[in-house]
Amino acid sequence: MSFEEKVLNYMREGAYKPLKVEELTQELTVDDKRDIKRFHKLLEEMEQEGKVIKTRYGRYGVPEKMNLIVGKLQGNQSGFGFIIPDNPAVFKADVFVPASQMNGAMHGDHVVARMVRGGNGKNNEGEIIRILKRRSKMIVGRYESGRQYGFVVPDDQRISQDIFIPKGEAKKLKNGMKVQVEITRWPEKRRNPEGVVADVLGFPGEKGVDTLSIIKKYELPEEFPPTVIKEVQAFERELSADDLEGRRDLRELPMVTIDGADAKDLDDAVSLHRNEAGNWELGVHIADVSHYVKEGTALDKEALYRGTSVYLVDRVIPMLPPELSNDMCSLNPHVDKLGMSVIMEIDNNGGVLSHDFGPSVIRTQERMTYDSVRAILEDNDPELRKRYEPLVPMFENMQKLALILRKKRFNRGALDFAVPEVKVKLDDDGKPVAIERRPRTIAEIIIEEFMLICNETVAEHFQRMNLPFVYRVHEKPNEEKIHHFRGFVHNLGFSLKGSPDKVHSRALQDLLDEVEGKPEERVVNTLLLRTMKQARYSAENSPHYGLAAEFYSHFTSPIRRYPDLVIHRLMREYLRGIPGQKRLTKIEKNNYDAAERASLRERIAMEAERESVDMKKVEFMEGKEGEEYDAIISGVTSFGLFAELDNLVEGLIHVSSMDDDYYHYHEDKLALIGDRTGKTYRIGKPVRVILKRASKEDRQIDFVLTDTQND
C-alpha cells in the first residue's frame, strides 16, 4: 500500500474529523524532517487532484465526508452540466449542476461541487465551488463578426458559451470561417470567456477543413518534432549481423499477415501447423518495435505523448513516424524483419499446453487481406485458391483452430455484442461516396482469436512471475446499472440469471444468445453495451469481464499502441534476467504512468475517430432531403427518437414532429408512448422515415416519420 493510500484510508475512517497538517504528521507518525517535507508536498498534490479537500481553516479531509463531490464536468448546450465522479465506488451516479450553479466552469474542467440535493441517488444536484484544473485552452469553432467585437461559436456543443474575440484580433477573419481559438480569460459567473485566434482553418466545405477541425479540436499531434525525425534518420535501413544476433531464425516458417486492404502498418503475422503430438502449434509474430524505440529517447517520449495511432476517415495520425510504422517495422512480404514471436502449443479443445517467446527474425510469405482469405475459405474462390495454393491448407487449419478457440471463449462467458462497424468510402476529393457495414467474416475471426489467445498467454506468464507489467482490464458493470438493465429486459419478457452484485458474464451472453434474431436483439445489445464499463490499461492485474479472462494484455500492436511497446521492452528485459529492486521500482512507476496516459489517449482517439465517421455520414446525406428510408429506432429520449438506417447513419426524430398524438417519455421502459393511441416507440422498432435535414455545419441529421405512421 502506498503512503497516499494510507493517508486516504485514515481519513475515510468513521471517527476521523478534519485535521491540520501538523496534527496529521503526528497521527501518521511522520517525524523525520525530510519525510515531513515530502508529506506536505504530497498533501498539496492530493489537494490539486481533489483527492483531499483543504478547508478555509486549513484542515484536511476526503470530499465524500464533507458533502462534496470531485469529478470531470460534462457540459450541455443549454448551459447546465453533469459531474462524472472521480470515485464511482463512493458516488454511484452523476451529479446534475444547473446553469445557475456552474459558476464559470466549462465542459471538461475538473471541479469540486457541494451537494445541494440528493446524495447518492438518482436526483443528485450540486453547486460548483472550486475548479481544480481547467480544460484545454484550445477550442475549435465558427467565427462570427459583431459590430464591436467578434465571437467564436464552439463546434463542441457541450461548450454552451461563445468565446469573445477582441475586434483588433479579427481584422483578417471573415464570417463563417473555421478557426482554432486560445482562451485568454476564463468565464466567470455572468461573463463569457475571451480568446485570441490561434489558427485559421478555412471555410466549411473546403477540402480537408472538416478533418482539420477535428484534429485541432482534439489537439491531435500532426508533425513529428525534429529530434524525433533525427533519431529515425539515424537508423540503418538494412539489417546487420548484430541485429540478428541472439534471435530465433523463423524465416523458413510459412507465415502471413492478414489485414484490411488499405492497411500500411502491418504489425502482426501468423503461422500454424500440427506438431508430432497432433496438437496445434500457433505462432503469433509481432513487429519488434522495441528494437528501434528505446526507453527514454525522443522517439519514445513522443510515442508516449501520442499514446496511440488515430484512424480518421481520410488519414492516419500515427504514433510512430511513417518511416518506422509503414516501412522499417511493418511486416511487408518477402523481406527479412525483426519480430517478437510467441509460439503456443494448443490442444484440440483450445487449451494452451505450453508456450515460448522471444526475439526472432521472420519473413512473411504473403500480404493477405481479409477479403482474399474470406473468399478462399467461405467462397472457395478457384482463382484465389490456385494463386495461394501452398498456403490454403494452413488457412483451412486456421479456420478450424479459430472456431475452437472462439467456442471455448464463449463457453467460459465471453461477451459478443451484435453491434456492426461502419466503413466510409471516399472519392479523390475526400467526399463520401458510400457508407457500408464493415463485414465480420471468418478472416477477421481468425486474427481476432489468435491475437486474443496470444495476449492472454503473455499476460498470464508475467502475472505468474509476479513482475511489473501492463494489463488490459475491464471491471464488472456497476450494480445499479445492472439492476436497471435487469428490470428493462424483464419488461421485454426476458430474465437475467444471478444477483445484481454477482451477474456472471456468461449469464449476459446467454441473454444475448436468447434475443439473437428477435425484434428485441438491437435494444438488448445496445443497452447492455451502455451498461458496461470502459476497458482500460492498468499496472495491476484484474480480470477482463467482457472477455471472461483472468489475465489479459495488449501485446500484438506495438506500432500503434504504446502499452504494447512497453510490454515488448519488458519481455526483452526480463528475458535477460530479473532486474534489481531499484530497477523494478522504476519499471513499476513507468508502467503506472504509461497505463494512465495510454487510457486517456485511447479515449480521445475513440472520440475523434467516431466524430470523423459521423461527420462524413452527415456529408453523405446532404442533398438527399425528402428521400424515404427504412430505419430502426436506436435511441429514445424525452425530446424524441434516434433512428438508424441500414448503412448505420443515425438521425433525430424530434418529438415535436410526431403530431399524431402527445408522446411522453417512460424512463422505466425506455419508450415514447402516445397518450391517446398508446402507440409505443422503443429501441429496435422498425420505422419508415423521411430525411428532413442534413447539416454538416452543426453535424445534425433530422428525420420525420412518414405520414402513414403518423396517421
XYZ file of C-alpha atoms in Angstrom:
711
model
C 0.000 0.000 0.000
C 1.368 3.429 -0.959
C 1.603 6.220 1.626
C -1.079 8.140 -0.297
C -3.494 5.203 0.100
C -2.586 5.032 3.791
C -3.493 8.735 4.199
C -6.811 8.299 2.338
C -7.766 5.185 4.321
C -7.050 7.026 7.580
C -9.238 9.977 6.536
C -12.050 7.654 5.488
C -12.297 6.052 8.939
C -15.644 6.645 10.614
C -14.194 8.502 13.611
C -11.951 10.813 11.562
C -12.518 14.564 11.729
C -10.611 17.095 9.570
C -7.121 17.765 10.947
C -4.398 20.326 10.301
C -1.202 19.193 8.631
C 0.728 19.295 11.928
C -1.884 17.056 13.555
C -1.791 14.648 10.615
C 2.001 14.288 10.836
C 1.632 13.273 14.483
C -1.255 10.865 13.859
C 0.553 9.205 10.947
C 3.918 9.244 12.792
C 5.730 11.307 10.197
C 8.638 12.675 12.227
C 11.748 12.824 10.037
C 12.341 16.361 8.640
C 12.681 15.151 5.067
C 9.599 12.941 5.436
C 7.599 15.883 6.808
C 8.622 17.967 3.789
C 7.599 15.150 1.422
C 4.298 14.765 3.310
C 3.499 18.469 2.878
C 4.198 18.162 -0.851
C 2.058 15.007 -1.089
C -0.891 16.745 0.580
C -0.576 19.668 -1.856
C -0.601 17.275 -4.826
C -3.574 15.356 -3.410
C -5.438 18.639 -2.903
C -4.713 19.742 -6.500
C -6.104 16.417 -7.736
C -9.177 16.665 -5.493
C -8.323 13.519 -3.539
C -8.377 15.562 -0.317
C -10.007 18.907 0.458
C -8.399 21.698 2.475
C -10.964 23.761 4.372
C -10.743 27.525 4.866
C -9.439 26.745 8.356
C -6.519 24.707 6.983
C -7.918 21.277 7.862
C -7.795 18.263 5.529
C -10.419 15.636 4.813
C -11.801 13.500 1.997
C -14.548 15.068 -0.171
C -17.248 12.474 0.480
C -17.187 13.166 4.254
C -17.626 16.894 3.598
C -20.712 16.579 1.359
C -18.526 17.355 -1.661
C -18.029 15.602 -4.970
C -14.959 15.790 -7.222
C -15.060 14.912 -10.911
C -14.970 15.892 -14.567
C -17.652 18.310 -15.752
C -19.640 17.294 -18.825
C -21.416 20.332 -20.227
C -24.612 20.732 -22.227
C -25.512 23.268 -24.918
C -28.346 24.536 -22.695
C -25.841 25.678 -20.065
C -26.236 23.009 -17.378
C -23.874 20.100 -16.802
C -23.182 16.827 -15.066
C -20.226 15.878 -12.887
C -18.833 12.417 -13.590
C -17.367 11.383 -10.218
C -13.657 10.576 -9.861
C -14.629 7.955 -7.305
C -17.601 5.986 -8.694
C -17.268 3.491 -5.844
C -18.444 6.249 -3.471
C -20.685 8.310 -5.794
C -22.569 5.799 -7.915
C -24.423 8.362 -10.035
C -23.532 11.532 -11.942
C -24.440 14.846 -10.297
C -26.602 17.420 -12.097
C -25.430 21.048 -11.997
C -27.982 23.730 -13.027
C -26.745 26.516 -15.323
C -27.062 28.991 -12.429
C -24.653 26.918 -10.315
C -21.906 26.367 -12.913
C -20.031 29.416 -11.581
C -17.724 29.886 -14.560
C -16.901 26.213 -15.094
C -16.695 24.838 -18.649
C -17.127 21.424 -20.190
C -14.002 19.364 -19.487
C -12.995 21.168 -16.264
C -12.019 19.128 -13.195
C -14.221 20.529 -10.429
C -15.376 20.301 -6.813
C -19.090 20.677 -6.133
C -21.161 20.926 -2.977
C -24.149 18.591 -2.905
C -27.327 20.645 -2.556
C -29.800 17.820 -3.099
C -29.694 14.042 -3.020
C -26.527 12.254 -2.029
C -26.120 9.050 -3.925
C -29.451 8.568 -5.629
C -30.980 9.454 -8.981
C -31.770 13.129 -8.308
C -28.357 14.362 -7.202
C -27.804 18.085 -7.639
C -24.699 20.115 -6.928
C -23.161 23.587 -6.990
C -19.614 24.012 -8.315
C -17.467 25.699 -5.661
C -13.951 25.141 -6.991
C -12.246 24.494 -10.309
C -9.244 22.244 -9.738
C -7.964 22.138 -13.286
C -9.171 23.890 -16.401
C -9.870 22.087 -19.655
C -7.572 22.741 -22.617
C -7.343 26.398 -23.669
C -7.757 25.488 -27.345
C -11.262 25.389 -28.851
C -12.379 24.997 -32.478
C -15.420 26.814 -33.791
C -17.048 29.132 -36.322
C -16.083 32.804 -36.315
C -18.898 35.379 -36.388
C -18.346 39.110 -36.642
C -20.186 41.636 -34.477
C -20.140 45.431 -34.567
C -17.829 45.923 -31.591
C -16.242 42.509 -31.350
C -16.182 39.035 -32.875
C -17.025 35.739 -31.272
C -16.431 32.041 -31.904
C -19.279 29.522 -31.667
C -17.645 26.251 -30.493
C -18.088 23.113 -32.610
C -18.388 21.113 -29.395
C -22.000 21.671 -28.356
C -21.139 20.717 -24.788
C -19.474 24.154 -24.548
C -22.504 26.406 -24.136
C -20.771 29.812 -24.201
C -19.363 31.631 -27.225
C -15.805 32.948 -26.936
C -15.455 36.708 -27.370
C -12.687 37.864 -29.725
C -11.428 41.500 -29.492
C -12.076 43.369 -32.741
C -8.382 44.067 -33.236
C -7.687 40.349 -33.221
C -10.116 39.657 -36.042
C -9.094 42.028 -38.854
C -8.234 39.248 -41.342
C -11.137 36.980 -40.449
C -14.376 36.580 -42.372
C -17.776 35.440 -41.187
C -18.230 31.680 -41.127
C -14.520 30.784 -41.095
C -13.460 27.775 -39.048
C -10.800 28.798 -36.507
C -8.943 27.459 -33.517
C -9.122 29.896 -30.628
C -6.995 30.070 -27.485
C -8.772 31.166 -24.308
C -7.007 34.107 -22.661
C -9.608 34.790 -19.960
C -11.771 32.063 -18.471
C -15.511 32.602 -17.967
C -16.953 33.842 -14.720
C -20.473 33.596 -13.371
C -22.026 36.164 -15.747
C -19.239 36.712 -18.266
C -18.271 34.744 -21.343
C -14.711 33.566 -21.949
C -12.366 35.664 -24.100
C -9.719 34.469 -26.524
C -7.454 35.056 -29.480
C -7.450 33.203 -32.792
C -4.533 30.778 -32.833
C -5.123 29.249 -36.269
C -7.391 29.836 -39.272
C -8.573 26.511 -40.738
C -10.638 27.744 -43.711
C -14.284 27.788 -44.707
C -16.600 24.801 -44.108
C -16.855 22.763 -47.309
C -13.299 23.420 -48.432
C -11.275 20.253 -48.943
C -9.785 18.911 -45.715
C -11.217 21.602 -43.433
C -13.687 19.210 -41.777
C -10.966 16.718 -40.783
C -8.566 19.518 -39.821
C -11.266 20.864 -37.490
C -11.403 17.506 -35.705
C -7.600 17.319 -35.494
C -7.477 20.790 -33.921
C -10.483 20.154 -31.668
C -8.874 17.109 -30.080
C -5.380 18.661 -30.306
C -4.057 15.646 -32.146
C -0.338 15.972 -32.918
C 0.432 16.484 -36.598
C 4.149 16.878 -37.313
C 6.853 14.922 -35.507
C 9.453 17.070 -33.680
C 12.894 17.483 -35.374
C 14.596 15.476 -32.580
C 12.358 12.502 -33.398
C 12.970 12.776 -37.152
C 16.724 12.966 -36.479
C 16.638 9.722 -34.450
C 14.686 7.936 -37.177
C 17.074 9.117 -39.901
C 19.995 7.648 -37.934
C 18.597 4.096 -38.179
C 20.168 1.698 -40.671
C 17.577 0.512 -43.162
C 19.328 -2.816 -43.826
C 19.513 -5.468 -41.089
C 23.051 -6.248 -39.929
C 24.562 -9.357 -38.365
C 24.427 -7.589 -34.980
C 20.678 -7.034 -35.418
C 20.146 -10.769 -35.949
C 22.361 -11.936 -33.084
C 20.535 -13.887 -30.376
C 17.341 -14.144 -32.410
C 15.438 -17.271 -33.320
C 15.532 -17.682 -37.103
C 11.957 -18.302 -38.281
C 12.404 -17.155 -41.874
C 11.607 -20.589 -43.282
C 8.372 -20.888 -41.282
C 5.316 -20.287 -43.523
C 3.599 -17.187 -42.184
C 1.375 -14.406 -43.490
C -0.108 -11.084 -42.477
C -3.895 -10.698 -42.738
C -5.157 -7.103 -42.664
C -7.553 -4.696 -44.308
C -6.764 -3.845 -47.934
C -5.805 -0.259 -47.066
C -3.613 -1.056 -44.044
C 0.012 0.103 -44.256
C 1.259 -0.592 -40.707
C 1.390 -4.396 -40.696
C 2.403 -5.320 -37.157
C 1.277 -8.947 -36.779
C 1.869 -12.157 -38.743
C 0.566 -15.654 -38.020
C 1.758 -19.191 -38.669
C 0.134 -22.556 -37.911
C 0.932 -26.251 -38.260
C 0.332 -29.551 -36.483
C 3.200 -30.952 -34.418
C 4.141 -34.604 -33.996
C 1.828 -34.956 -30.979
C -1.139 -33.878 -33.120
C -1.507 -30.539 -31.351
C -1.639 -27.142 -32.985
C 1.499 -25.020 -32.996
C 0.310 -21.435 -33.383
C 2.823 -18.681 -33.964
C 1.978 -15.021 -33.471
C 4.832 -12.891 -34.750
C 4.791 -9.189 -33.893
C 6.971 -6.399 -35.290
C 9.863 -5.801 -32.885
C 9.338 -2.067 -32.445
C 11.284 -2.109 -29.164
C 14.476 -2.799 -31.140
C 14.183 0.719 -32.561
C 12.246 2.677 -29.908
C 14.397 2.625 -26.786
C 13.209 3.798 -23.380
C 13.847 7.498 -22.719
C 14.638 8.520 -26.303
C 12.904 11.410 -28.063
C 11.086 8.797 -30.162
C 9.865 7.027 -27.028
C 8.713 10.249 -25.351
C 6.767 11.255 -28.468
C 5.162 7.782 -28.675
C 4.111 8.046 -25.006
C 2.726 11.555 -25.636
C 0.653 10.330 -28.585
C -0.298 7.061 -26.868
C -1.929 5.535 -29.916
C -2.363 5.932 -33.647
C -5.602 7.697 -34.579
C -7.524 6.368 -37.601
C -9.651 9.153 -39.071
C -11.764 8.527 -42.171
C -9.320 10.102 -44.624
C -5.969 9.788 -42.842
C -3.982 8.160 -40.070
C -2.212 10.157 -37.368
C 0.449 7.595 -36.427
C 2.039 7.002 -33.041
C 5.392 6.452 -34.774
C 6.827 8.211 -37.849
C 5.804 6.557 -41.155
C 9.421 5.540 -41.825
C 9.022 3.154 -38.878
C 5.293 2.352 -38.889
C 4.905 1.759 -42.628
C 8.402 0.623 -43.589
C 11.122 -0.455 -41.173
C 8.813 -2.115 -38.613
C 5.947 -3.081 -40.924
C 5.957 -6.808 -41.746
C 5.920 -6.338 -45.506
C 6.131 -9.601 -47.523
C 9.319 -11.267 -48.797
C 11.557 -9.058 -46.617
C 13.558 -10.020 -43.520
C 12.081 -8.318 -40.466
C 12.781 -8.273 -36.731
C 9.994 -9.770 -34.655
C 8.865 -10.787 -31.181
C 7.382 -14.239 -31.621
C 5.054 -16.164 -29.320
C 4.769 -19.880 -30.145
C 1.893 -21.698 -28.420
C 1.126 -25.406 -28.368
C -2.663 -25.734 -28.261
C -4.732 -28.901 -27.897
C -7.922 -29.713 -29.802
C -10.052 -28.201 -27.022
C -8.314 -24.821 -27.279
C -6.155 -25.222 -24.181
C -2.625 -23.758 -24.254
C -0.329 -26.625 -23.217
C 2.951 -24.714 -23.469
C 4.363 -21.513 -24.876
C 7.654 -19.921 -25.774
C 8.515 -16.378 -26.784
C 11.447 -14.189 -27.666
C 13.127 -12.057 -30.338
C 13.079 -13.515 -33.832
C 13.893 -12.800 -37.449
C 10.972 -13.521 -39.774
C 9.914 -13.222 -43.404
C 6.236 -13.251 -44.328
C 5.292 -15.184 -47.466
C 2.266 -13.101 -48.409
C 0.439 -9.902 -47.505
C -3.114 -11.282 -47.306
C -6.280 -9.204 -46.993
C -9.421 -10.093 -45.059
C -11.333 -10.161 -48.333
C -8.977 -12.650 -50.008
C -8.883 -15.028 -47.016
C -12.674 -14.864 -46.735
C -13.009 -15.617 -50.462
C -10.684 -18.621 -50.123
C -12.460 -20.085 -47.078
C -16.098 -19.062 -47.493
C -16.486 -18.707 -51.267
C -13.969 -21.380 -52.342
C -12.787 -18.881 -54.956
C -10.946 -21.112 -57.513
C -8.671 -18.340 -58.771
C -7.501 -17.300 -55.304
C -7.160 -20.898 -54.094
C -4.892 -21.602 -57.050
C -2.879 -18.408 -56.571
C -2.218 -19.153 -52.876
C -2.240 -22.957 -53.254
C 0.714 -23.686 -50.908
C -0.963 -21.677 -48.113
C -4.577 -22.857 -48.495
C -4.193 -25.873 -46.126
C -2.806 -23.511 -43.447
C -5.759 -21.140 -43.910
C -8.181 -24.061 -43.551
C -6.445 -25.137 -40.354
C -6.547 -21.556 -39.095
C -10.301 -21.594 -39.565
C -10.617 -24.823 -37.555
C -8.445 -23.583 -34.682
C -10.069 -20.132 -34.567
C -13.522 -21.682 -34.210
C -12.245 -23.993 -31.439
C -10.790 -21.012 -29.546
C -13.932 -18.984 -30.111
C -16.196 -21.750 -28.800
C -14.048 -22.165 -25.697
C -14.094 -18.404 -25.061
C -17.866 -18.170 -25.287
C -18.315 -21.268 -23.126
C -16.443 -19.558 -20.299
C -18.668 -16.465 -20.627
C -17.031 -14.009 -23.042
C -19.432 -11.419 -24.439
C -20.088 -10.985 -28.154
C -22.104 -7.879 -28.985
C -24.042 -7.751 -32.242
C -23.023 -4.133 -32.915
C -21.836 -3.640 -36.504
C -18.988 -1.306 -37.559
C -19.124 1.132 -40.447
C -16.760 1.811 -43.335
C -16.854 5.108 -45.256
C -15.587 5.140 -48.844
C -14.261 8.456 -50.189
C -13.549 9.784 -53.668
C -10.329 11.591 -54.631
C -11.686 14.858 -53.235
C -12.436 13.308 -49.849
C -16.202 13.250 -50.434
C -18.100 10.199 -49.096
C -19.476 8.068 -51.937
C -20.623 5.039 -49.947
C -21.242 4.040 -46.341
C -21.235 0.321 -45.690
C -21.357 -2.087 -42.804
C -17.892 -3.482 -42.151
C -18.211 -7.262 -42.537
C -17.092 -9.648 -39.828
C -16.066 -12.779 -41.678
C -14.022 -15.858 -40.853
C -10.880 -13.898 -41.823
C -11.483 -11.270 -39.115
C -12.402 -14.020 -36.643
C -9.104 -15.859 -37.283
C -6.992 -12.803 -36.475
C -9.223 -11.800 -33.559
C -8.998 -15.210 -31.880
C -5.255 -15.624 -32.470
C -4.473 -12.185 -31.049
C -6.754 -12.775 -28.040
C -5.139 -16.094 -27.077
C -1.683 -14.596 -27.541
C -2.474 -11.560 -25.369
C -3.907 -13.821 -22.659
C -0.875 -16.123 -22.730
C 1.595 -13.247 -22.408
C -0.371 -11.612 -19.558
C -0.687 -14.866 -17.603
C 3.031 -15.627 -17.980
C 4.140 -12.383 -16.346
C 1.401 -12.344 -13.739
C 2.594 -15.796 -12.631
C 6.154 -14.440 -12.445
C 4.888 -11.573 -10.238
C 6.825 -8.966 -12.211
C 5.731 -5.380 -13.015
C 3.632 -5.423 -16.177
C 0.903 -3.540 -18.060
C -2.514 -5.210 -18.275
C -5.737 -4.563 -20.145
C -8.517 -4.699 -17.548
C -12.298 -4.453 -17.685
C -14.215 -4.191 -14.414
C -17.624 -5.753 -13.957
C -20.617 -3.442 -14.507
C -21.981 -1.127 -11.852
C -24.617 -2.895 -9.687
C -27.152 -0.104 -10.151
C -26.800 -0.187 -13.945
C -27.205 -3.982 -13.962
C -30.294 -3.564 -11.773
C -31.833 -1.141 -14.309
C -30.860 -3.407 -17.199
C -32.420 -6.419 -15.479
C -35.669 -4.524 -14.953
C -35.767 -3.429 -18.575
C -35.234 -6.901 -20.077
C -37.819 -8.234 -17.610
C -40.327 -5.782 -19.140
C -39.440 -7.252 -22.533
C -40.212 -10.767 -21.279
C -36.649 -11.987 -20.681
C -34.845 -12.894 -17.480
C -31.264 -12.417 -16.342
C -29.737 -15.031 -14.043
C -27.779 -14.115 -10.913
C -27.991 -11.361 -8.297
C -27.061 -7.748 -9.242
C -23.668 -7.969 -7.498
C -22.874 -11.401 -8.942
C -24.023 -11.389 -12.545
C -21.551 -13.581 -14.413
C -20.726 -12.535 -17.949
C -21.940 -15.972 -19.085
C -25.480 -15.041 -17.952
C -25.295 -11.903 -20.079
C -24.072 -13.858 -23.098
C -26.894 -16.381 -22.585
C -29.297 -13.448 -22.798
C -27.617 -12.154 -25.989
C -27.939 -15.635 -27.490
C -31.622 -15.787 -26.470
C -32.504 -12.491 -28.219
C -30.435 -13.184 -31.355
C -32.596 -12.782 -34.447
C -35.559 -11.460 -32.465
C -37.007 -7.914 -32.695
C -35.565 -7.172 -29.245
C -31.984 -8.057 -30.281
C -30.961 -4.492 -31.080
C -32.368 -2.906 -27.934
C -30.832 -5.540 -25.622
C -27.400 -5.322 -27.263
C -27.443 -1.513 -27.209
C -28.490 -1.224 -23.583
C -26.096 -3.902 -22.380
C -23.233 -2.150 -24.152
C -24.162 1.083 -22.338
C -24.219 -0.819 -19.056
C -20.614 -1.961 -19.480
C -17.653 -0.036 -18.092
C -14.889 1.031 -20.454
C -11.819 -1.197 -20.631
C -8.548 0.491 -19.653
C -4.858 -0.098 -19.107
C -3.536 -0.831 -15.638
C -0.235 -1.658 -13.947
C -2.182 -4.053 -11.706
C -3.923 -7.155 -12.977
C -7.629 -7.746 -12.560
C -9.951 -9.929 -14.666
C -11.283 -8.748 -18.021
C -15.051 -9.031 -17.573
C -16.048 -8.781 -21.235
C -13.584 -11.465 -22.319
C -14.157 -13.574 -19.176
C -10.358 -13.728 -18.932
C -8.383 -13.873 -15.690
C -5.367 -12.318 -17.401
C -5.241 -10.039 -20.407
C -2.793 -7.626 -22.012
C -2.174 -5.780 -25.271
C 0.998 -7.179 -26.839
C 0.149 -7.532 -30.519
C 0.139 -3.947 -31.885
C 3.280 -2.046 -30.780
C 3.333 0.048 -33.967
C 0.083 1.745 -32.991
C -0.387 1.285 -29.207
C 2.091 2.407 -26.563
C 1.239 -0.252 -23.904
C 2.169 -2.979 -26.417
C 5.548 -1.315 -26.922
C 6.089 -1.180 -23.143
C 5.299 -4.907 -22.890
C 7.793 -5.736 -25.650
C 10.516 -3.865 -23.780
C 9.636 -5.592 -20.513
C 9.749 -9.015 -22.185
C 13.210 -8.316 -23.612
C 14.483 -7.059 -20.261
C 13.040 -9.943 -18.247
C 14.437 -12.478 -20.723
C 17.918 -11.175 -19.893
C 17.313 -11.752 -16.179
C 15.237 -10.375 -13.305
C 16.317 -6.765 -12.598
C 17.276 -5.495 -9.147
C 14.733 -3.931 -6.786
C 15.674 -0.339 -7.685
C 15.062 -1.021 -11.371
C 11.824 -2.927 -10.634
C 10.548 0.071 -8.641
C 11.283 2.376 -11.576
C 9.603 -0.043 -14.015
C 6.512 -0.156 -11.808
C 6.244 3.653 -11.744
C 6.772 3.846 -15.524
C 4.027 1.255 -16.002
C 1.534 3.261 -13.907
C 2.312 6.426 -15.878
C 2.123 4.644 -19.253
C -1.175 2.903 -18.379
C -2.819 6.148 -17.256
C -1.558 8.108 -20.267
C -2.499 5.398 -22.777
C -6.021 5.075 -21.331
C -6.517 8.830 -21.686
C -5.168 8.953 -25.250
C -7.272 5.935 -26.233
C -10.465 7.715 -25.115
C -9.504 10.852 -27.050
C -8.685 8.795 -30.161
C -12.021 6.951 -29.960
C -13.942 10.236 -29.726
C -12.030 11.761 -32.651
C -12.482 8.640 -34.806
C -16.213 8.480 -34.025
C -16.670 12.165 -34.846
C -14.715 11.743 -38.079
C -17.120 8.997 -39.209
C -20.227 10.874 -38.013
C -19.142 13.973 -39.935
C -18.835 12.004 -43.177
C -22.218 10.385 -42.542
C -23.840 13.816 -42.419
C -21.977 14.898 -45.558
C -23.138 11.729 -47.333
C -26.784 12.549 -46.532
C -26.579 16.181 -47.685
C -28.677 16.712 -50.815
C -30.895 13.699 -50.096
C -33.586 15.677 -48.257
C -37.099 14.349 -48.952
C -35.984 10.762 -49.612
C -37.592 7.898 -47.666
C -35.728 5.158 -45.823
C -36.352 2.096 -43.707
C -34.893 2.618 -40.242
C -34.726 1.151 -36.765
C -35.191 3.148 -33.551
C -31.679 3.230 -31.996
C -32.336 5.580 -29.076
C -35.220 7.048 -27.102
C -35.129 10.293 -25.104
C -37.606 12.743 -23.652
C -37.136 15.009 -26.699
C -37.529 12.380 -29.406
C -36.257 9.262 -31.126
C -32.966 8.415 -32.786
C -33.412 6.379 -35.960
C -30.675 4.403 -37.702
C -30.652 3.471 -41.382
C -29.300 0.189 -42.732
C -25.977 1.906 -43.541
C -25.702 2.922 -39.834
C -26.447 6.606 -40.479
C -28.328 7.931 -37.447
C -30.625 10.944 -37.110
C -33.117 12.526 -34.724
C -36.911 12.380 -34.971
C -37.887 15.284 -32.727
C -40.949 14.671 -30.596
C -42.472 17.941 -31.886
C -42.696 16.372 -35.376
C -44.719 13.408 -34.030
C -48.017 15.278 -34.311
C -50.487 12.382 -34.354
C -50.522 12.261 -30.544
C -48.970 13.674 -27.390
C -45.974 11.463 -26.596
C -44.445 11.077 -23.143
C -41.121 9.512 -22.203
C -41.311 6.482 -19.914
C -37.827 6.023 -18.496
C -38.514 2.592 -16.993
C -39.497 1.269 -20.431
C -37.113 3.488 -22.444
C -40.068 4.332 -24.664
C -42.160 7.200 -26.014
C -45.842 6.340 -25.581
C -48.774 8.244 -27.062
C -51.442 9.494 -24.630
C -54.446 8.864 -26.900
C -53.367 5.982 -29.122
C -50.999 4.165 -26.778
C -48.635 3.882 -29.735
C -45.196 2.906 -28.397
C -41.757 3.645 -29.801
C -38.784 1.882 -28.217
C -35.304 0.861 -29.304
C -35.359 -1.791 -32.017
C -38.753 -0.845 -33.512
C -38.710 -0.665 -37.354
C -39.958 2.643 -38.780
C -40.152 4.424 -42.118
C -38.580 7.888 -42.151
C -38.066 10.874 -44.445
C -34.833 12.873 -44.360
C -35.799 16.406 -43.345
C -32.387 18.000 -42.872
C -28.692 17.095 -43.030
C -26.425 19.892 -41.791
C -22.693 19.364 -41.803
C -22.296 22.717 -40.079
C -23.876 21.530 -36.812
C -23.407 17.827 -37.654
C -27.103 17.115 -37.303
C -29.387 14.778 -39.235
C -33.137 15.202 -38.748
C -35.762 12.677 -39.810
C -39.534 12.725 -39.635
C -41.785 9.698 -39.558
C -43.746 9.099 -42.760
C -47.353 10.324 -42.825
C -48.639 6.744 -42.900
C -47.098 6.142 -39.493
C -48.456 9.346 -38.012
C -51.986 8.679 -39.298
